[in-house]
CSV table of C-alpha atoms and ligand atoms in Angstrom, one decimal:
chain,number,residue,atom,x,y,z
F,1,MET,CA,0.0,0.0,0.0
F,2,GLU,CA,2.9,2.4,0.8
F,3,ASN,CA,4.2,2.1,-2.7
F,4,VAL,CA,0.9,2.9,-4.3
F,5,LYS,CA,0.7,6.1,-2.2
F,6,VAL,CA,4.1,7.2,-3.3
F,7,ASP,CA,3.3,6.7,-7.0
F,8,GLU,CA,0.1,8.7,-6.8
F,9,THR,CA,1.9,11.6,-5.1
F,10,ILE,CA,4.4,11.7,-8.1
F,11,LYS,CA,1.5,11.5,-10.6
F,12,GLU,CA,-0.3,14.4,-8.8
F,13,THR,CA,2.9,16.5,-8.9
F,14,ALA,CA,3.4,15.8,-12.5
F,15,ALA,CA,0.0,17.1,-13.5
F,16,SER,CA,0.8,20.6,-12.1
F,17,GLU,CA,4.5,21.1,-12.7
F,18,PRO,CA,7.4,19.2,-14.3
F,19,ALA,CA,7.9,16.1,-12.2
F,20,SER,CA,11.6,16.7,-12.0
F,21,ASP,CA,11.4,20.1,-10.2
F,22,PRO,CA,11.8,18.7,-6.7
F,23,PHE,CA,14.8,16.7,-7.9
F,24,LYS,CA,16.4,19.8,-9.5
F,25,ALA,CA,16.1,21.6,-6.2
F,26,ALA,CA,18.0,18.9,-4.3
F,27,VAL,CA,20.6,17.5,-6.7
F,28,MET,CA,23.5,19.3,-8.2
F,29,PRO,CA,22.8,20.3,-11.8
F,30,THR,CA,25.9,18.6,-13.2
F,31,TYR,CA,24.0,16.5,-15.8
F,32,GLY,CA,21.7,17.5,-18.7
F,33,ARG,CA,18.7,15.2,-18.1
F,34,PHE,CA,15.5,14.3,-19.8
F,35,ASP,CA,12.4,15.2,-17.8
F,36,VAL,CA,11.5,11.6,-16.9
F,37,ILE,CA,11.6,9.5,-13.7
F,38,PHE,CA,12.2,5.8,-14.3
F,39,ASP,CA,10.8,3.2,-12.1
F,40,HIS,CA,11.4,-0.4,-13.3
F,41,GLY,CA,12.7,-2.3,-16.3
F,42,LYS,CA,12.9,-5.7,-18.0
F,43,GLY,CA,15.5,-6.5,-20.7
F,44,ALA,CA,15.8,-3.5,-23.0
F,45,MET,CA,12.4,-2.1,-21.8
F,46,ILE,CA,12.0,0.5,-19.1
F,47,TRP,CA,9.0,2.1,-17.6
F,48,ASP,CA,8.6,5.6,-16.0
F,49,THR,CA,6.5,6.4,-12.9
F,50,GLN,CA,3.5,7.2,-15.2
F,51,GLY,CA,3.6,3.6,-16.6
F,52,GLU,CA,4.9,4.7,-20.0
F,53,ALA,CA,7.2,2.1,-21.7
F,54,TYR,CA,10.5,3.1,-23.4
F,55,LEU,CA,13.0,1.1,-25.4
F,56,ASP,CA,16.4,1.6,-23.6
F,57,PHE,CA,19.2,1.4,-26.1
F,58,VAL,CA,21.5,3.4,-23.8
F,59,SER,CA,21.7,0.6,-21.2
F,60,GLY,CA,22.9,3.0,-18.5
F,61,VAL,CA,25.8,4.0,-20.9
F,62,ALA,CA,26.9,0.4,-21.7
F,63,VAL,CA,26.5,-0.7,-18.1
F,64,ASN,CA,23.5,-2.9,-18.1
F,65,ALA,CA,25.1,-5.6,-20.2
F,66,LEU,CA,22.4,-8.1,-19.4
F,67,GLY,CA,19.5,-5.6,-19.5
F,68,HIS,CA,17.2,-4.6,-16.7
F,69,GLY,CA,15.7,-6.9,-14.1
F,70,ASN,CA,18.0,-9.9,-14.9
F,71,ILE,CA,16.9,-12.7,-12.6
F,72,GLU,CA,20.3,-14.4,-12.4
F,73,ILE,CA,22.0,-11.2,-11.5
F,74,ALA,CA,19.3,-10.2,-9.0
F,75,LYS,CA,19.6,-13.7,-7.4
F,76,VAL,CA,23.3,-13.4,-6.8
F,77,ILE,CA,22.9,-9.9,-5.3
F,78,SER,CA,20.3,-11.0,-2.8
F,79,GLU,CA,22.1,-14.3,-1.9
F,80,GLN,CA,25.5,-12.7,-1.5
F,81,ALA,CA,24.1,-9.6,0.3
F,82,ALA,CA,22.5,-11.9,2.9
F,83,LYS,CA,25.8,-13.8,3.3
F,84,LEU,CA,28.6,-11.2,3.3
F,85,MET,CA,28.7,-7.8,1.6
F,86,HIS,CA,31.9,-6.1,2.8
F,87,ILE,CA,34.9,-6.9,4.9
F,88,SER,CA,37.6,-4.4,3.7
F,89,ASN,CA,40.9,-5.5,2.1
F,90,LEU,CA,42.5,-6.4,5.4
F,91,TYR,CA,41.2,-10.0,4.7
F,92,TRP,CA,40.6,-12.3,1.8
F,93,ASN,CA,37.2,-13.2,0.3
F,94,GLU,CA,36.5,-16.0,-2.2
F,95,PRO,CA,34.4,-14.1,-4.8
F,96,GLN,CA,37.3,-11.6,-5.3
F,97,LEU,CA,39.7,-14.5,-6.0
F,98,LYS,CA,37.3,-16.2,-8.4
F,99,LEU,CA,36.6,-13.1,-10.3
F,100,ALA,CA,40.4,-12.2,-10.5
F,101,LYS,CA,41.2,-15.7,-11.8
F,102,THR,CA,38.4,-15.6,-14.3
F,103,LEU,CA,39.5,-12.2,-15.7
F,104,ILE,CA,43.1,-13.5,-16.0
F,105,ASP,CA,42.1,-16.8,-17.7
F,106,LEU,CA,39.9,-14.9,-20.2
F,107,SER,CA,43.0,-12.8,-21.2
F,108,GLU,CA,44.6,-15.9,-22.7
F,109,GLY,CA,48.0,-15.3,-21.1
F,110,VAL,CA,48.2,-11.6,-21.7
F,111,LEU,CA,47.3,-10.4,-18.2
F,112,GLN,CA,48.6,-11.6,-14.8
F,113,ASP,CA,46.9,-9.8,-11.9
F,114,VAL,CA,44.0,-7.5,-11.0
F,115,PHE,CA,43.3,-4.5,-8.7
F,116,PHE,CA,39.6,-4.0,-8.0
F,117,CYS,CA,38.0,-0.6,-7.6
F,118,ASN,CA,34.4,0.8,-8.0
F,119,SER,CA,34.3,2.8,-11.3
F,120,GLY,CA,35.9,3.6,-14.6
F,121,THR,CA,37.7,6.7,-13.5
F,122,GLU,CA,39.2,4.9,-10.5
F,123,ALA,CA,40.5,2.2,-12.8
F,124,LEU,CA,42.2,4.9,-14.9
F,125,GLU,CA,43.6,6.5,-11.7
F,126,GLY,CA,45.1,3.2,-10.7
F,127,ALA,CA,46.6,2.6,-14.2
F,128,ILE,CA,48.1,6.1,-14.2
F,129,LYS,CA,49.8,5.5,-10.8
F,130,LEU,CA,51.0,2.1,-12.0
F,131,ALA,CA,52.6,3.7,-15.2
F,132,ARG,CA,54.2,6.4,-13.1
F,133,LYS,CA,55.7,3.8,-10.8
F,134,TYR,CA,56.8,1.6,-13.7
F,135,GLY,CA,58.7,4.6,-15.2
F,136,LYS,CA,60.3,5.6,-11.9
F,137,LYS,CA,63.4,3.5,-12.4
F,138,ARG,CA,64.5,5.7,-15.3
F,139,ASP,CA,62.7,9.0,-14.3
F,140,ALA,CA,60.1,8.5,-17.1
F,141,VAL,CA,57.1,10.4,-15.9
F,142,LYS,CA,55.3,11.6,-19.1
F,143,LEU,CA,51.9,10.2,-20.0
F,144,ALA,CA,50.5,10.2,-23.5
F,145,HIS,CA,46.8,10.1,-24.6
F,146,LEU,CA,45.0,10.5,-27.9
F,147,SER,CA,43.0,13.4,-29.2
F,148,HIS,CA,39.2,13.1,-28.6
F,149,SER,CA,39.8,10.5,-25.8
F,150,PHE,CA,37.7,10.2,-22.7
F,151,HIS,CA,39.1,8.6,-19.6
F,152,GLY,CA,37.0,9.9,-16.7
F,153,ARG,CA,36.2,12.8,-14.4
F,154,THR,CA,38.6,12.6,-11.4
F,155,MET,CA,41.7,14.8,-11.7
F,156,GLY,CA,44.1,12.2,-13.0
F,157,ALA,CA,41.7,10.6,-15.5
F,158,LEU,CA,40.5,14.1,-16.5
F,159,SER,CA,44.2,15.2,-17.1
F,160,VAL,CA,44.6,12.4,-19.8
F,161,THR,CA,41.2,13.2,-21.4
F,162,GLY,CA,41.6,14.9,-24.8
F,163,GLN,CA,38.6,17.1,-24.5
F,164,GLU,CA,39.2,20.7,-23.4
F,165,LYS,CA,35.6,21.4,-22.5
F,166,TYR,CA,35.8,18.9,-19.6
F,167,GLN,CA,39.2,20.2,-18.4
F,168,ALA,CA,39.0,24.0,-18.7
F,169,PRO,CA,37.3,24.9,-15.3
F,170,PHE,CA,39.6,22.6,-13.3
F,171,LYS,CA,43.1,23.6,-14.4
F,172,PRO,CA,45.8,23.2,-13.3
F,173,LEU,CA,45.6,19.4,-14.0
F,174,ILE,CA,48.4,16.9,-13.3
F,175,PRO,CA,51.6,17.8,-15.1
F,176,GLU,CA,53.6,15.9,-17.8
F,177,VAL,CA,50.6,14.8,-19.9
F,178,TYR,CA,50.8,15.1,-23.7
F,179,GLU,CA,48.2,14.6,-26.4
F,180,PHE,CA,48.9,12.6,-29.7
F,181,PRO,CA,46.6,12.8,-32.7
F,182,ALA,CA,44.7,9.6,-32.9
F,183,ASN,CA,45.5,7.3,-35.9
F,184,ASP,CA,48.5,9.4,-36.9
F,185,ILE,CA,51.4,6.9,-37.1
F,186,GLU,CA,53.9,9.7,-38.1
F,187,ALA,CA,53.2,11.6,-34.9
F,188,LEU,CA,54.3,8.6,-32.8
F,189,LYS,CA,57.9,9.7,-33.6
F,190,ALA,CA,57.6,12.2,-30.8
F,191,LEU,CA,57.4,9.4,-28.2
F,192,ASP,CA,60.6,8.8,-26.4
F,193,SER,CA,61.9,7.0,-23.3
F,194,SER,CA,60.8,9.9,-21.0
F,195,TYR,CA,57.2,8.5,-21.4
F,196,CYS,CA,56.0,5.8,-18.9
F,197,GLY,CA,52.6,5.1,-20.4
F,198,ILE,CA,50.1,5.8,-23.2
F,199,LEU,CA,46.4,5.4,-22.9
F,200,VAL,CA,44.2,4.2,-25.7
F,201,GLU,CA,40.5,3.4,-26.1
F,202,PRO,CA,40.3,0.6,-28.7
F,203,ILE,CA,37.2,2.5,-30.0
F,204,GLN,CA,36.6,6.0,-28.6
F,205,GLY,CA,33.1,5.9,-27.1
F,206,GLU,CA,32.3,9.3,-25.7
F,207,GLY,CA,34.6,11.0,-28.3
F,208,GLY,CA,32.3,9.9,-31.2
F,209,VAL,CA,32.6,6.1,-31.7
F,210,ASN,CA,36.0,6.6,-33.4
F,211,SER,CA,37.8,3.5,-34.4
F,212,ILE,CA,41.5,3.3,-33.7
F,213,SER,CA,43.1,1.5,-36.7
F,214,ASP,CA,44.8,-1.8,-36.3
F,215,ASP,CA,47.9,-0.4,-38.2
F,216,TYR,CA,48.1,2.4,-35.7
F,217,LEU,CA,47.8,0.1,-32.8
F,218,LYS,CA,50.5,-2.2,-34.2
F,219,ALA,CA,52.8,0.8,-34.7
F,220,LEU,CA,52.1,2.0,-31.2
F,221,ARG,CA,52.8,-1.5,-29.7
F,222,ALA,CA,56.2,-1.5,-31.6
F,223,LYS,CA,57.0,1.9,-30.2
F,224,CYS,CA,56.1,0.9,-26.7
F,225,ASP,CA,58.2,-2.2,-26.9
F,226,GLU,CA,61.2,-0.2,-28.3
F,227,LEU,CA,61.0,2.5,-25.6
F,228,ASP,CA,59.7,0.4,-22.7
F,229,ILE,CA,56.4,2.4,-22.4
F,230,LEU,CA,53.3,0.8,-21.0
F,231,LEU,CA,50.4,0.4,-23.5
F,232,ILE,CA,47.3,0.9,-21.4
F,233,PHE,CA,43.9,0.0,-23.0
F,234,ASP,CA,40.9,1.8,-21.5
F,235,GLU,CA,38.3,-0.8,-22.1
F,236,VAL,CA,35.8,0.7,-19.7
F,237,GLN,CA,33.2,1.1,-22.4
F,238,THR,CA,34.5,-1.4,-25.0
F,239,GLY,CA,35.4,-4.4,-22.8
F,240,ILE,CA,33.2,-7.2,-21.3
F,241,GLY,CA,31.8,-8.4,-24.6
F,242,ARG,CA,30.7,-5.0,-26.0
F,243,LEU,CA,32.7,-5.5,-29.2
F,244,GLY,CA,31.8,-9.2,-29.6
F,245,THR,CA,35.0,-10.4,-27.9
F,246,PHE,CA,35.3,-10.6,-24.1
F,247,TYR,CA,38.2,-8.1,-24.0
F,248,ALA,CA,38.2,-5.3,-26.6
F,249,PHE,CA,41.9,-6.0,-27.3
F,250,GLN,CA,40.9,-9.5,-28.5
F,251,SER,CA,39.2,-7.8,-31.5
F,252,THR,CA,42.5,-6.0,-32.4
F,253,SER,CA,45.9,-7.6,-33.2
F,254,VAL,CA,47.8,-6.1,-30.3
F,255,LYS,CA,48.2,-7.1,-26.7
F,256,PRO,CA,48.2,-4.3,-24.1
F,257,ASP,CA,50.2,-4.2,-20.9
F,258,VAL,CA,47.3,-2.9,-18.8
F,259,VAL,CA,43.5,-3.1,-19.3
F,260,CYS,CA,41.0,-0.8,-17.5
F,261,LEU,CA,37.5,-2.2,-16.9
F,262,ALA,CA,34.2,-1.0,-15.4
F,263,LYS,CA,30.8,-0.2,-16.9
F,264,GLY,CA,29.5,-3.6,-18.1
F,265,LEU,CA,31.7,-5.5,-15.6
F,266,GLY,CA,29.0,-5.5,-12.8
F,267,CYS,CA,26.0,-5.7,-15.2
F,268,GLY,CA,24.6,-2.6,-13.3
F,269,PHE,CA,26.4,-3.1,-10.0
F,270,PRO,CA,29.2,-0.6,-9.5
F,271,ILE,CA,32.7,-2.2,-9.9
F,272,GLY,CA,35.9,-1.4,-11.8
F,273,ALA,CA,39.3,-3.0,-12.2
F,274,PHE,CA,42.7,-2.6,-13.8
F,275,VAL,CA,44.4,-5.7,-14.9
F,276,ALA,CA,48.2,-5.8,-15.5
F,277,SER,CA,50.6,-8.1,-17.5
F,278,LYS,CA,53.5,-9.7,-15.7
F,279,LYS,CA,55.9,-6.9,-16.9
F,280,ALA,CA,53.5,-4.2,-15.7
F,281,SER,CA,52.7,-5.7,-12.3
F,282,VAL,CA,54.8,-3.3,-10.2
F,283,LEU,CA,52.4,-2.2,-7.4
F,284,VAL,CA,53.3,-3.6,-3.9
F,285,ALA,CA,51.7,-3.3,-0.4
F,286,GLY,CA,50.9,0.3,0.5
F,287,ASP,CA,51.1,1.6,-3.1
F,288,HIS,CA,47.4,1.7,-3.8
F,289,GLY,CA,44.1,1.0,-2.1
F,290,SER,CA,40.3,1.3,-2.1
F,291,THR,CA,38.0,0.7,0.9
F,292,PHE,CA,35.1,-0.7,-1.2
F,293,GLY,CA,37.3,-2.3,-3.9
F,294,GLY,CA,36.8,-6.0,-4.5
F,295,ASN,CA,34.1,-6.4,-1.9
F,296,PRO,CA,32.4,-9.9,-1.9
F,297,LEU,CA,29.1,-8.5,-3.1
F,298,ALA,CA,30.4,-6.6,-6.1
F,299,THR,CA,32.8,-9.4,-7.1
F,300,ALA,CA,30.2,-12.1,-6.8
F,301,VAL,CA,27.8,-10.2,-9.0
F,302,ALA,CA,30.6,-9.4,-11.6
F,303,LEU,CA,31.7,-13.1,-11.6
F,304,LYS,CA,28.2,-14.2,-12.5
F,305,GLY,CA,28.0,-11.6,-15.3
F,306,VAL,CA,31.4,-12.4,-16.6
F,307,GLU,CA,30.6,-16.1,-16.7
F,308,LEU,CA,27.5,-15.5,-18.7
F,309,ILE,CA,29.0,-13.0,-21.1
F,310,SER,CA,32.3,-14.8,-21.8
F,311,SER,CA,30.7,-18.0,-23.2
F,312,ALA,CA,31.4,-18.5,-26.9
F,313,ALA,CA,27.7,-18.8,-27.7
F,314,PHE,CA,26.9,-15.5,-26.0
F,315,LEU,CA,29.7,-13.6,-27.8
F,316,ALA,CA,28.7,-15.1,-31.1
F,317,ASN,CA,25.2,-13.8,-30.5
F,318,VAL,CA,26.6,-10.3,-29.8
F,319,GLN,CA,28.3,-10.4,-33.2
F,320,GLU,CA,25.2,-11.7,-34.9
F,321,LYS,CA,23.0,-9.0,-33.4
F,322,SER,CA,25.6,-6.4,-34.3
F,323,GLU,CA,25.6,-7.4,-38.0
F,324,LYS,CA,21.8,-7.4,-38.1
F,325,ILE,CA,21.5,-3.9,-36.6
F,326,THR,CA,24.5,-2.4,-38.5
F,327,GLN,CA,23.2,-3.7,-41.9
F,328,LYS,CA,19.7,-2.5,-41.4
F,329,LEU,CA,21.0,0.9,-40.2
F,330,SER,CA,23.4,1.2,-43.1
F,331,ALA,CA,20.5,0.6,-45.5
F,332,LEU,CA,18.7,3.6,-43.9
F,333,ALA,CA,21.7,6.0,-44.7
F,334,ASP,CA,20.3,8.7,-46.9
F,335,GLY,CA,23.2,11.2,-46.8
F,336,HIS,CA,21.0,13.8,-45.0
F,337,ILE,CA,19.8,12.5,-41.7
F,338,ILE,CA,21.8,9.3,-41.4
F,339,LYS,CA,25.2,9.8,-43.1
F,340,SER,CA,27.0,6.6,-42.1
F,341,VAL,CA,27.2,3.9,-39.5
F,342,LYS,CA,30.3,3.1,-37.5
F,343,GLY,CA,31.5,1.1,-34.5
F,344,LYS,CA,31.9,-2.5,-33.7
F,345,GLY,CA,29.8,-5.2,-31.8
F,346,LEU,CA,27.0,-3.5,-29.9
F,347,LEU,CA,28.8,-0.1,-29.7
F,348,ILE,CA,27.3,1.4,-32.8
F,349,GLY,CA,27.5,5.0,-33.9
F,350,ILE,CA,25.1,6.7,-36.3
F,351,GLU,CA,26.8,9.7,-37.9
F,352,LEU,CA,24.1,12.3,-38.4
F,353,GLY,CA,23.8,15.1,-41.0
F,354,ILE,CA,21.5,17.0,-38.7
F,355,ASP,CA,21.8,18.3,-35.1
F,356,CYS,CA,22.4,15.5,-32.7
F,357,LYS,CA,20.3,17.0,-29.9
F,358,SER,CA,17.2,17.5,-32.1
F,359,PHE,CA,17.5,13.9,-33.3
F,360,ASN,CA,17.7,12.6,-29.8
F,361,THR,CA,14.8,14.8,-28.6
F,362,VAL,CA,12.6,13.3,-31.3
F,363,ALA,CA,13.8,9.8,-30.4
F,364,PHE,CA,12.9,10.5,-26.8
F,365,GLU,CA,9.4,11.7,-27.8
F,366,ASN,CA,9.0,8.4,-29.5
F,367,LYS,CA,10.1,6.6,-26.3
F,368,LEU,CA,13.5,5.5,-27.7
F,369,LEU,CA,16.5,6.1,-25.5
F,370,LEU,CA,19.8,6.8,-27.3
F,371,ILE,CA,22.9,8.8,-26.3
F,372,PRO,CA,25.0,11.3,-28.3
F,373,ALA,CA,28.8,10.9,-28.7
F,374,GLY,CA,31.2,13.6,-29.9
F,375,GLU,CA,29.7,16.3,-32.2
F,376,ASN,CA,27.4,14.6,-34.6
F,377,VAL,CA,27.1,10.9,-33.6
F,378,ILE,CA,24.4,9.1,-31.8
F,379,ARG,CA,25.3,5.9,-29.9
F,380,VAL,CA,23.2,2.8,-30.0
F,381,LEU,CA,24.1,0.7,-26.9
F,382,PRO,CA,21.5,-2.1,-26.4
F,383,PRO,CA,22.0,-4.7,-23.7
F,384,LEU,CA,24.3,-7.5,-25.0
F,385,ASN,CA,21.5,-10.0,-24.8
F,386,VAL,CA,19.1,-7.8,-26.8
F,387,THR,CA,16.3,-9.8,-28.4
F,388,ASP,CA,15.1,-9.9,-32.0
F,389,GLU,CA,11.8,-8.4,-30.8
F,390,GLU,CA,13.6,-5.5,-29.2
F,391,ILE,CA,15.6,-4.9,-32.4
F,392,GLY,CA,12.4,-5.0,-34.4
F,393,LEU,CA,10.9,-2.4,-32.1
F,394,PHE,CA,14.0,-0.2,-32.5
F,395,PHE,CA,13.6,-0.1,-36.3
F,396,GLU,CA,9.8,0.5,-36.0
F,397,LYS,CA,10.5,3.5,-33.8
F,398,LEU,CA,13.4,4.6,-35.9
F,399,ALA,CA,11.2,4.7,-39.0
F,400,VAL,CA,8.7,7.0,-37.2
F,401,ILE,CA,11.5,9.2,-36.0
F,402,LEU,CA,13.1,9.5,-39.5
F,403,GLU,CA,9.7,10.3,-41.0
F,404,SER,CA,8.9,13.0,-38.5
F,405,LEU,CA,12.4,14.6,-38.9
F,406,LYS,CA,11.8,14.6,-42.7
F,407,GLU,CA,8.4,16.3,-42.3
F,408,GLU,CA,10.0,18.9,-39.9
F,409,LYS,CA,12.7,19.6,-42.6
F,410,ASN,CA,10.1,19.9,-45.4
F,411,ALA,CA,8.0,22.2,-43.3
F,412,LYS,CA,10.9,24.7,-43.0
V,1,LIG,C1,32.7,5.9,-18.9
V,1,LIG,C2,34.1,5.9,-19.2
V,1,LIG,C3,35.1,6.2,-18.2
V,1,LIG,C4,34.7,6.6,-16.8
V,1,LIG,O1,34.0,5.7,-16.1
V,1,LIG,P1,33.1,6.1,-14.8
V,1,LIG,O2,32.7,4.9,-14.2
V,1,LIG,O3,32.1,7.1,-15.2
V,1,LIG,O4,34.1,6.8,-13.9
V,1,LIG,C5,36.4,6.0,-18.5
V,1,LIG,N1,36.8,5.6,-19.7
V,1,LIG,C6,35.9,5.3,-20.7
V,1,LIG,C7,36.4,4.8,-22.0
V,1,LIG,C8,34.6,5.5,-20.5
V,1,LIG,O5,33.7,5.2,-21.4
């Protein structure tokens, strides 16, 4: 009965004023949000407090890898929460060990040990500290990152993010950070042994679904080997099956020294990690820590998700669904509204010929959730277990959206 009362209160408020007004008065305005309050979900469907259904192809920004309301994930959460949630890292817990071993095994000999944290930006902070310590022996402190990169919002991760708009209000950032133009092999000549690490997203998510070419990655790997620089892959958005391989690096022809993970790792539960190769494993007792990191609840949930996502059949299905969506989208490219389709796996970018915000507003009005990336790209990020019915609904909605955008254009 209590719940019903709460819902009715929200409905009454919504009739007289925007439902989000009380939220805006209490929460810092750091996000541009749609005026909607979500209540529950199932798979790629999500319902607001008014009972309206939306198709969620944002998935909490590539977080809800197995969709909303996944029974297997919910079961692990409730069972582990009742058993043991948190003990600190003064002691061992079995889920942490099992998850670490699974992540190492899945790297097929590339990675050797894991540090657990709680988010993407923390994974990057850890990787940056690790690189600085790695370079210490020869006073190599410089960090490199690529243009249009995104690595997170805390000071270290922000410092290696190649997007001035996020950095400007917070300068000075951490020193000795240098930007390299993405995919420019010639420019790699400027790397020398005063660098300790370089950060790369195998596909730049936030920056616009920009692919990093295999030739560039190979050239980068060769440079890093020659100069003893750590090659750090930020797989926060691209890892955990998103590209159709468990690790994103497994869909390239290079092997990184460090991999950062978060987003999809916990299937909606907050957890991050950085995983290091034997050579890069230089952190020792006292070097780094996180109170919540690797707690039995988060690691038990992630272990379940990783087991489900890493199966060959699951990953093959991601690739199959990717081809289906990408082919159909490409067929809709008209050179005006949809210019081209890019990305890999279920990280798909639609390059638009029209303003991204107006496209996304019309999508939202049609109860389809999508997320912009870069200047003129809209990201399509369905859950990795998206069904054929949900994909069908996506294209039904898209047809309506494209039609109303065309009408809008003709009316002008
Ligand atoms: C989202 C993201 C981050 C930051 O993750 P948070 O969990 O928001 O801190 C870092 N790197 C990449 C590539 C991301 O997509």
